[in-house]
């Protein structure tokens, strides 16, 4: 299994994540196995304190992993917020040829409603990212960061033989949607990390396969939150296919639609809040595990944009 370093130059956590098959997806919702933590020692410049938590990976008396688990949970929440922010900025930039001038541009009214709204923290994060764009891929690491993901080894601590440390859980890619027609699953992913996996209803051979993008997002399509399309809809590449809710929850997991992707109310509303316009969607077979993965606390954004579209009658292939 892959190993991963979580954190920066001052503090790092080495964990063993859970891997799902098929596809080798890193399970974002599963709590990883805490192995080591690494913190800069305040008493000496350049010195680190290494603490082991797993008896199978060290010849030592393991420490209490409670604090390390809390560190991971805090990092995970911040990383998810950052991923939504950078995906929204990238989607806006791709559509408009330039990044947004302000965070509020991302929450414009329909049809430019990339995200429904921004929490104060997310607004501050997007403003910071716009003022300080990320370095291009391949840029050298920051001074003092562990090189190539390798942890310093103070005191020549025993090390377990195995694969080199990597950034296996790092969310370096923007958000994507993957839909598996065989498993009847829709997953929200970043790189090799599977953040969510929801059950969906499909249309068998009537559901197309290939690459699409979310070209439109609408709240309460056709003026209702309990109609054929539920409370949220996301058009795929300006076609009559969409990801949307349903008033037939028993069709989830089956092939009863005319080609669209049906979702349960809570699932489609969380997905709607997380994915911006321009999000890539891949539809195929044998792409995902059958595991359903939801967050303990669903991701939610405040409603600040006008996202309804009363001037259009939606005729998606429900």
mmCIF file of C-alpha atoms in Angstrom:
data_model
loop_
_atom_site.group_PDB
_atom_site.id
_atom_site.type_symbol
_atom_site.label_atom_id
_atom_site.label_comp_id
_atom_site.label_asym_id
_atom_site.label_seq_id
_atom_site.Cartn_x
_atom_site.Cartn_y
_atom_site.Cartn_z
ATOM 1 C CA UNK A 1 0.000 0.000 0.000
ATOM 2 C CA UNK A 2 1.115 3.544 -0.623
ATOM 3 C CA UNK A 3 2.532 5.711 2.108
ATOM 4 C CA UNK A 4 1.968 9.422 2.352
ATOM 5 C CA UNK A 5 3.405 12.473 4.085
ATOM 6 C CA UNK A 6 0.759 14.919 5.285
ATOM 7 C CA UNK A 7 1.797 18.412 6.282
ATOM 8 C CA UNK A 8 4.580 20.899 5.609
ATOM 9 C CA UNK A 9 8.161 21.551 6.645
ATOM 10 C CA UNK A 10 7.325 22.223 10.313
ATOM 11 C CA UNK A 11 5.076 19.215 10.840
ATOM 12 C CA UNK A 12 4.380 16.034 8.910
ATOM 13 C CA UNK A 13 2.362 12.875 9.387
ATOM 14 C CA UNK A 14 3.143 9.560 7.750
ATOM 15 C CA UNK A 15 0.069 7.415 7.132
ATOM 16 C CA UNK A 16 -0.927 4.286 5.219
ATOM 17 C CA UNK A 17 -4.154 5.017 3.305
ATOM 18 C CA UNK A 18 -6.829 2.503 2.347
ATOM 19 C CA UNK A 19 -6.835 1.495 -1.326
ATOM 20 C CA UNK A 20 -10.037 0.470 -3.122
ATOM 21 C CA UNK A 21 -10.247 -1.894 -6.089
ATOM 22 C CA UNK A 22 -10.727 -1.844 -8.986
ATOM 23 C CA UNK A 23 -8.659 1.131 -10.041
ATOM 24 C CA UNK A 24 -6.397 1.478 -7.004
ATOM 25 C CA UNK A 25 -8.365 4.483 -5.726
ATOM 26 C CA UNK A 26 -7.218 6.082 -2.455
ATOM 27 C CA UNK A 27 -10.201 6.051 -0.080
ATOM 28 C CA UNK A 28 -10.648 9.620 1.179
ATOM 29 C CA UNK A 29 -13.354 8.717 3.697
ATOM 30 C CA UNK A 30 -11.523 5.846 5.402
ATOM 31 C CA UNK A 31 -9.342 6.873 8.328
ATOM 32 C CA UNK A 32 -5.755 6.015 7.376
ATOM 33 C CA UNK A 33 -3.416 4.050 9.584
ATOM 34 C CA UNK A 34 -1.246 6.455 11.583
ATOM 35 C CA UNK A 35 2.435 5.438 11.327
ATOM 36 C CA UNK A 36 4.714 8.339 12.288
ATOM 37 C CA UNK A 37 4.549 12.042 13.044
ATOM 38 C CA UNK A 38 7.428 14.399 12.493
ATOM 39 C CA UNK A 39 7.725 17.818 14.129
ATOM 40 C CA UNK A 40 10.505 20.369 14.199
ATOM 41 C CA UNK A 41 12.238 20.369 17.563
ATOM 42 C CA UNK A 42 12.179 23.912 18.995
ATOM 43 C CA UNK A 43 15.411 23.447 20.915
ATOM 44 C CA UNK A 44 17.693 23.001 17.887
ATOM 45 C CA UNK A 45 17.637 24.414 14.368
ATOM 46 C CA UNK A 46 17.212 21.719 11.738
ATOM 47 C CA UNK A 47 16.309 19.048 14.314
ATOM 48 C CA UNK A 48 13.173 16.934 14.149
ATOM 49 C CA UNK A 49 11.269 14.809 16.635
ATOM 50 C CA UNK A 50 9.993 11.508 15.220
ATOM 51 C CA UNK A 51 7.111 9.731 16.976
ATOM 52 C CA UNK A 52 5.942 6.234 16.006
ATOM 53 C CA UNK A 53 2.331 5.074 16.439
ATOM 54 C CA UNK A 54 2.264 1.619 14.864
ATOM 55 C CA UNK A 55 4.023 -1.351 16.464
ATOM 56 C CA UNK A 56 4.293 -3.186 13.132
ATOM 57 C CA UNK A 57 6.410 -0.462 11.537
ATOM 58 C CA UNK A 58 8.914 0.242 14.302
ATOM 59 C CA UNK A 59 10.998 -1.513 16.940
ATOM 60 C CA UNK A 60 9.673 0.663 19.735
ATOM 61 C CA UNK A 61 6.806 1.379 22.120
ATOM 62 C CA UNK A 62 4.135 3.143 20.000
ATOM 63 C CA UNK A 63 2.722 6.472 21.157
ATOM 64 C CA UNK A 64 -0.931 7.493 21.506
ATOM 65 C CA UNK A 65 -2.213 8.291 17.954
ATOM 66 C CA UNK A 66 -5.098 10.518 19.135
ATOM 67 C CA UNK A 67 -3.334 13.805 18.426
ATOM 68 C CA UNK A 68 -2.045 12.510 15.089
ATOM 69 C CA UNK A 69 -5.572 11.493 14.088
ATOM 70 C CA UNK A 70 -6.827 14.983 14.952
ATOM 71 C CA UNK A 71 -3.996 16.464 12.877
ATOM 72 C CA UNK A 72 -5.054 14.358 9.914
ATOM 73 C CA UNK A 73 -8.731 15.332 10.255
ATOM 74 C CA UNK A 74 -7.828 19.022 10.310
ATOM 75 C CA UNK A 75 -5.580 18.643 7.275
ATOM 76 C CA UNK A 76 -8.280 16.692 5.432
ATOM 77 C CA UNK A 77 -10.945 19.371 5.953
ATOM 78 C CA UNK A 78 -8.577 22.138 4.819
ATOM 79 C CA UNK A 79 -7.444 20.118 1.793
ATOM 80 C CA UNK A 80 -11.031 19.549 0.658
ATOM 81 C CA UNK A 81 -11.801 23.271 0.899
ATOM 82 C CA UNK A 82 -8.680 24.055 -1.110
ATOM 83 C CA UNK A 83 -9.636 21.526 -3.769
ATOM 84 C CA UNK A 84 -13.079 23.085 -4.255
ATOM 85 C CA UNK A 85 -11.485 26.543 -4.424
ATOM 86 C CA UNK A 86 -8.823 25.655 -6.985
ATOM 87 C CA UNK A 87 -11.354 23.722 -9.103
ATOM 88 C CA UNK A 88 -13.679 26.746 -9.162
ATOM 89 C CA UNK A 89 -10.836 29.084 -10.141
ATOM 90 C CA UNK A 90 -9.648 26.702 -12.868
ATOM 91 C CA UNK A 91 -13.157 26.223 -14.230
ATOM 92 C CA UNK A 92 -13.763 29.976 -14.368
ATOM 93 C CA UNK A 93 -10.386 30.576 -16.038
ATOM 94 C CA UNK A 94 -11.021 27.930 -18.688
ATOM 95 C CA UNK A 95 -14.433 29.361 -19.545
ATOM 96 C CA UNK A 96 -13.429 33.031 -19.533
ATOM 97 C CA UNK A 97 -9.788 32.993 -20.614
ATOM 98 C CA UNK A 98 -8.661 34.670 -17.402
ATOM 99 C CA UNK A 99 -9.013 34.075 -13.673
ATOM 100 C CA UNK A 100 -11.825 35.742 -11.723
ATOM 101 C CA UNK A 101 -11.091 39.258 -10.524
ATOM 102 C CA UNK A 102 -12.743 38.583 -7.163
ATOM 103 C CA UNK A 103 -14.094 35.546 -5.291
ATOM 104 C CA UNK A 104 -17.635 36.874 -5.844
ATOM 105 C CA UNK A 105 -17.268 36.330 -9.616
ATOM 106 C CA UNK A 106 -17.441 32.582 -8.940
ATOM 107 C CA UNK A 107 -20.915 32.999 -7.396
ATOM 108 C CA UNK A 108 -22.486 35.012 -10.216
ATOM 109 C CA UNK A 109 -26.124 34.429 -11.120
ATOM 110 C CA UNK A 110 -27.294 31.795 -13.616
ATOM 111 C CA UNK A 111 -25.920 30.870 -16.168
ATOM 112 C CA UNK A 112 -22.536 31.775 -14.667
ATOM 113 C CA UNK A 113 -23.236 30.195 -11.266
ATOM 114 C CA UNK A 114 -20.095 28.161 -10.753
ATOM 115 C CA UNK A 115 -20.641 27.745 -6.995
ATOM 116 C CA UNK A 116 -23.827 28.579 -5.036
ATOM 117 C CA UNK A 117 -21.987 30.727 -2.493
ATOM 118 C CA UNK A 118 -18.898 31.008 -0.334
ATOM 119 C CA UNK A 119 -18.351 30.578 3.377
ATOM 120 C CA UNK A 120 -16.136 33.305 4.906
ATOM 121 C CA UNK A 121 -13.263 30.830 5.090
ATOM 122 C CA UNK A 122 -13.633 29.710 1.476
ATOM 123 C CA UNK A 123 -13.922 33.308 0.308
ATOM 124 C CA UNK A 124 -10.699 34.182 2.122
ATOM 125 C CA UNK A 125 -8.972 31.127 0.664
ATOM 126 C CA UNK A 126 -9.982 31.970 -2.912
ATOM 127 C CA UNK A 127 -8.863 35.593 -2.446
ATOM 128 C CA UNK A 128 -5.484 34.353 -1.217
ATOM 129 C CA UNK A 129 -5.140 31.927 -4.131
ATOM 130 C CA UNK A 130 -5.975 34.677 -6.637
ATOM 131 C CA UNK A 131 -3.406 37.002 -5.057
ATOM 132 C CA UNK A 132 -0.756 34.272 -4.857
ATOM 133 C CA UNK A 133 -1.176 31.852 -7.776
ATOM 134 C CA UNK A 134 0.266 28.385 -7.273
ATOM 135 C CA UNK A 135 3.700 27.729 -8.832
ATOM 136 C CA UNK A 136 3.641 25.783 -12.103
ATOM 137 C CA UNK A 137 4.081 21.995 -12.040
ATOM 138 C CA UNK A 138 7.711 20.977 -11.633
ATOM 139 C CA UNK A 139 8.670 24.030 -9.589
ATOM 140 C CA UNK A 140 11.312 23.347 -6.883
ATOM 141 C CA UNK A 141 9.985 22.640 -3.369
ATOM 142 C CA UNK A 142 9.934 25.323 -0.717
ATOM 143 C CA UNK A 143 13.063 25.774 1.336
ATOM 144 C CA UNK A 144 13.138 23.406 4.285
ATOM 145 C CA UNK A 145 10.557 20.986 2.896
ATOM 146 C CA UNK A 146 11.475 17.303 2.916
ATOM 147 C CA UNK A 147 12.951 16.442 -0.491
ATOM 148 C CA UNK A 148 11.026 13.908 -2.604
ATOM 149 C CA UNK A 149 8.714 13.211 0.305
ATOM 150 C CA UNK A 150 11.556 11.676 2.341
ATOM 151 C CA UNK A 151 11.443 12.145 6.085
ATOM 152 C CA UNK A 152 14.613 12.987 8.005
ATOM 153 C CA UNK A 153 15.712 10.065 10.169
ATOM 154 C CA UNK A 154 16.986 11.459 13.455
ATOM 155 C CA UNK A 155 18.920 8.922 15.503
ATOM 156 C CA UNK A 156 18.833 6.402 12.628
ATOM 157 C CA UNK A 157 15.446 5.039 13.701
ATOM 158 C CA UNK A 158 14.624 1.586 12.260
ATOM 159 C CA UNK A 159 12.707 1.936 9.006
ATOM 160 C CA UNK A 160 10.332 -0.560 7.444
ATOM 161 C CA UNK A 161 11.367 -1.865 4.057
ATOM 162 C CA UNK A 162 8.842 -0.975 1.376
ATOM 163 C CA UNK A 163 7.899 1.619 -1.213
ATOM 164 C CA UNK A 164 9.338 5.159 -1.050
ATOM 165 C CA UNK A 165 7.245 7.859 0.592
ATOM 166 C CA UNK A 166 4.953 9.640 -1.814
ATOM 167 C CA UNK A 167 2.215 12.223 -1.975
ATOM 168 C CA UNK A 168 -0.402 9.529 -2.573
ATOM 169 C CA UNK A 169 -3.193 11.409 -0.769
ATOM 170 C CA UNK A 170 -2.213 14.851 -2.048
ATOM 171 C CA UNK A 171 -5.065 16.525 -3.953
ATOM 172 C CA UNK A 172 -2.935 18.000 -6.718
ATOM 173 C CA UNK A 173 -5.555 17.676 -9.458
ATOM 174 C CA UNK A 174 -8.864 19.484 -9.890
ATOM 175 C CA UNK A 175 -12.168 17.769 -9.222
ATOM 176 C CA UNK A 176 -13.506 15.267 -11.759
ATOM 177 C CA UNK A 177 -16.621 13.101 -11.916
ATOM 178 C CA UNK A 178 -16.384 9.428 -12.885
ATOM 179 C CA UNK A 179 -19.549 7.405 -13.597
ATOM 180 C CA UNK A 180 -19.451 3.604 -13.740
ATOM 181 C CA UNK A 181 -22.379 2.092 -15.645
ATOM 182 C CA UNK A 182 -21.616 -1.413 -14.396
ATOM 183 C CA UNK A 183 -21.462 -0.564 -10.685
ATOM 184 C CA UNK A 184 -24.123 2.190 -10.891
ATOM 185 C CA UNK A 185 -21.805 4.560 -9.073
ATOM 186 C CA UNK A 186 -20.869 8.227 -9.496
ATOM 187 C CA UNK A 187 -17.582 9.221 -7.861
ATOM 188 C CA UNK A 188 -16.062 12.604 -7.196
ATOM 189 C CA UNK A 189 -12.304 12.240 -7.574
ATOM 190 C CA UNK A 190 -9.046 14.193 -7.664
ATOM 191 C CA UNK A 191 -6.168 12.383 -9.287
ATOM 192 C CA UNK A 192 -6.155 8.907 -7.718
ATOM 193 C CA UNK A 193 -8.165 10.008 -4.653
ATOM 194 C CA UNK A 194 -11.837 9.016 -4.407
ATOM 195 C CA UNK A 195 -13.569 11.640 -2.273
ATOM 196 C CA UNK A 196 -17.193 10.537 -2.645
ATOM 197 C CA UNK A 197 -18.979 7.621 -4.316
ATOM 198 C CA UNK A 198 -22.761 7.735 -4.669
ATOM 199 C CA UNK A 199 -25.281 5.190 -5.995
ATOM 200 C CA UNK A 200 -26.999 6.360 -9.181
ATOM 201 C CA UNK A 201 -29.776 5.371 -11.529
ATOM 202 C CA UNK A 202 -28.886 5.079 -15.210
ATOM 203 C CA UNK A 203 -30.360 4.123 -18.560
ATOM 204 C CA UNK A 204 -28.260 1.134 -19.586
ATOM 205 C CA UNK A 205 -27.242 1.497 -23.246
ATOM 206 C CA UNK A 206 -29.205 4.763 -23.414
ATOM 207 C CA UNK A 207 -26.649 6.402 -21.106
ATOM 208 C CA UNK A 208 -23.755 7.519 -23.334
ATOM 209 C CA UNK A 209 -20.111 6.739 -22.628
ATOM 210 C CA UNK A 210 -17.210 9.137 -23.109
ATOM 211 C CA UNK A 211 -15.970 12.508 -21.917
ATOM 212 C CA UNK A 212 -18.226 15.430 -21.028
ATOM 213 C CA UNK A 213 -18.159 18.649 -19.001
ATOM 214 C CA UNK A 214 -20.714 20.278 -16.732
ATOM 215 C CA UNK A 215 -21.959 23.095 -18.968
ATOM 216 C CA UNK A 216 -24.928 24.257 -16.872
ATOM 217 C CA UNK A 217 -26.031 24.132 -13.249
ATOM 218 C CA UNK A 218 -29.616 24.857 -12.229
ATOM 219 C CA UNK A 219 -31.443 24.810 -8.909
ATOM 220 C CA UNK A 220 -35.022 23.489 -8.857
ATOM 221 C CA UNK A 221 -35.269 22.731 -12.605
ATOM 222 C CA UNK A 222 -38.686 23.609 -14.059
ATOM 223 C CA UNK A 223 -39.448 25.523 -10.882
ATOM 224 C CA UNK A 224 -39.759 22.503 -8.598
ATOM 225 C CA UNK A 225 -37.591 20.673 -6.091
ATOM 226 C CA UNK A 226 -39.697 17.504 -6.193
ATOM 227 C CA UNK A 227 -40.352 17.022 -9.899
ATOM 228 C CA UNK A 228 -38.873 14.502 -12.320
ATOM 229 C CA UNK A 229 -35.449 16.170 -12.061
ATOM 230 C CA UNK A 230 -35.399 16.734 -8.316
ATOM 231 C CA UNK A 231 -33.899 19.813 -6.688
ATOM 232 C CA UNK A 232 -30.666 20.086 -8.720
ATOM 233 C CA UNK A 233 -29.594 19.531 -12.309
ATOM 234 C CA UNK A 234 -26.261 19.689 -14.138
ATOM 235 C CA UNK A 235 -26.270 19.520 -17.953
ATOM 236 C CA UNK A 236 -23.530 17.527 -19.671
ATOM 237 C CA UNK A 237 -21.827 19.325 -22.580
ATOM 238 C CA UNK A 238 -24.957 21.211 -23.713
ATOM 239 C CA UNK A 239 -26.813 17.973 -24.493
ATOM 240 C CA UNK A 240 -30.108 16.522 -23.262
ATOM 241 C CA UNK A 241 -28.163 14.360 -20.813
ATOM 242 C CA UNK A 242 -27.763 15.568 -17.253
ATOM 243 C CA UNK A 243 -26.902 14.598 -13.704
ATOM 244 C CA UNK A 244 -29.999 15.405 -11.657
ATOM 245 C CA UNK A 245 -32.203 14.416 -8.761
ATOM 246 C CA UNK A 246 -35.274 12.257 -9.061
ATOM 247 C CA UNK A 247 -38.741 11.732 -7.603
ATOM 248 C CA UNK A 248 -38.301 7.993 -8.160
ATOM 249 C CA UNK A 249 -35.742 7.014 -5.507
ATOM 250 C CA UNK A 250 -36.387 3.293 -6.085
ATOM 251 C CA UNK A 251 -34.805 3.681 -9.547
ATOM 252 C CA UNK A 252 -31.390 4.333 -7.990
ATOM 253 C CA UNK A 253 -29.156 1.368 -8.749
ATOM 254 C CA UNK A 254 -31.234 0.345 -11.766
ATOM 255 C CA UNK A 255 -31.408 1.154 -15.506
ATOM 256 C CA UNK A 256 -34.747 2.946 -15.769
ATOM 257 C CA UNK A 257 -33.826 6.388 -17.132
ATOM 258 C CA UNK A 258 -33.831 7.450 -20.773
ATOM 259 C CA UNK A 259 -30.122 8.170 -20.478
ATOM 260 C CA UNK A 260 -29.631 10.673 -17.651
ATOM 261 C CA UNK A 261 -27.877 10.043 -14.349
ATOM 262 C CA UNK A 262 -30.319 10.063 -11.417
ATOM 263 C CA UNK A 263 -29.198 10.746 -7.848
ATOM 264 C CA UNK A 264 -30.746 10.800 -4.395
ATOM 265 C CA UNK A 265 -31.635 14.261 -3.058
ATOM 266 C CA UNK A 266 -28.883 14.613 -0.440
ATOM 267 C CA UNK A 267 -26.252 13.255 -2.808
ATOM 268 C CA UNK A 268 -27.039 15.519 -5.770
ATOM 269 C CA UNK A 269 -27.250 18.573 -3.519
ATOM 270 C CA UNK A 270 -23.803 17.905 -2.060
ATOM 271 C CA UNK A 271 -22.333 17.263 -5.523
ATOM 272 C CA UNK A 272 -23.937 20.481 -6.832
ATOM 273 C CA UNK A 273 -22.230 22.489 -4.084
ATOM 274 C CA UNK A 274 -18.800 20.934 -4.680
ATOM 275 C CA UNK A 275 -18.363 20.868 -8.470
ATOM 276 C CA UNK A 276 -18.046 24.091 -10.497
ATOM 277 C CA UNK A 277 -19.005 24.707 -14.093
ATOM 278 C CA UNK A 278 -16.499 23.097 -16.438
ATOM 279 C CA UNK A 279 -15.955 20.005 -14.272
ATOM 280 C CA UNK A 280 -14.932 17.031 -16.428
ATOM 281 C CA UNK A 281 -17.182 13.966 -16.438
ATOM 282 C CA UNK A 282 -16.117 10.504 -17.598
ATOM 283 C CA UNK A 283 -18.753 7.807 -18.215
ATOM 284 C CA UNK A 284 -17.741 4.201 -18.814
ATOM 285 C CA UNK A 285 -17.724 0.662 -17.459
ATOM 286 C CA UNK A 286 -15.517 -1.012 -14.862
ATOM 287 C CA UNK A 287 -14.112 2.300 -13.629
ATOM 288 C CA UNK A 288 -15.090 2.285 -9.954
ATOM 289 C CA UNK A 289 -15.403 0.024 -6.936
ATOM 290 C CA UNK A 290 -18.872 -0.797 -5.647
ATOM 291 C CA UNK A 291 -18.157 0.880 -2.285
ATOM 292 C CA UNK A 292 -20.423 3.814 -1.409
ATOM 293 C CA UNK A 293 -18.471 6.653 0.173
ATOM 294 C CA UNK A 294 -20.220 9.621 1.793
ATOM 295 C CA UNK A 295 -18.850 12.190 4.244
ATOM 296 C CA UNK A 296 -19.990 12.045 7.855
ATOM 297 C CA UNK A 297 -20.942 15.714 7.491
ATOM 298 C CA UNK A 298 -22.028 16.633 3.923
ATOM 299 C CA UNK A 299 -20.252 19.514 2.192
ATOM 300 C CA UNK A 300 -22.581 22.504 2.052
ATOM 301 C CA UNK A 301 -22.272 26.076 0.781
ATOM 302 C CA UNK A 302 -24.524 29.059 1.542
ATOM 303 C CA UNK A 303 -26.921 30.159 -1.206
ATOM 304 C CA UNK A 304 -25.743 33.531 -2.500
ATOM 305 C CA UNK A 305 -26.185 33.161 -6.261
ATOM 306 C CA UNK A 306 -29.451 33.241 -8.220
ATOM 307 C CA UNK A 307 -29.400 29.733 -9.681
ATOM 308 C CA UNK A 308 -32.936 29.120 -10.890
ATOM 309 C CA UNK A 309 -33.861 29.421 -14.563
ATOM 310 C CA UNK A 310 -37.619 30.006 -14.914
ATOM 311 C CA UNK A 311 -37.277 30.935 -18.602
ATOM 312 C CA UNK A 312 -36.430 27.387 -19.709
ATOM 313 C CA UNK A 313 -38.411 24.144 -19.766
ATOM 314 C CA UNK A 314 -35.946 21.300 -19.182
ATOM 315 C CA UNK A 315 -36.468 18.208 -21.313
ATOM 316 C CA UNK A 316 -33.506 16.144 -20.243
ATOM 317 C CA UNK A 317 -33.646 12.464 -21.180
ATOM 318 C CA UNK A 318 -34.901 11.500 -17.750
#
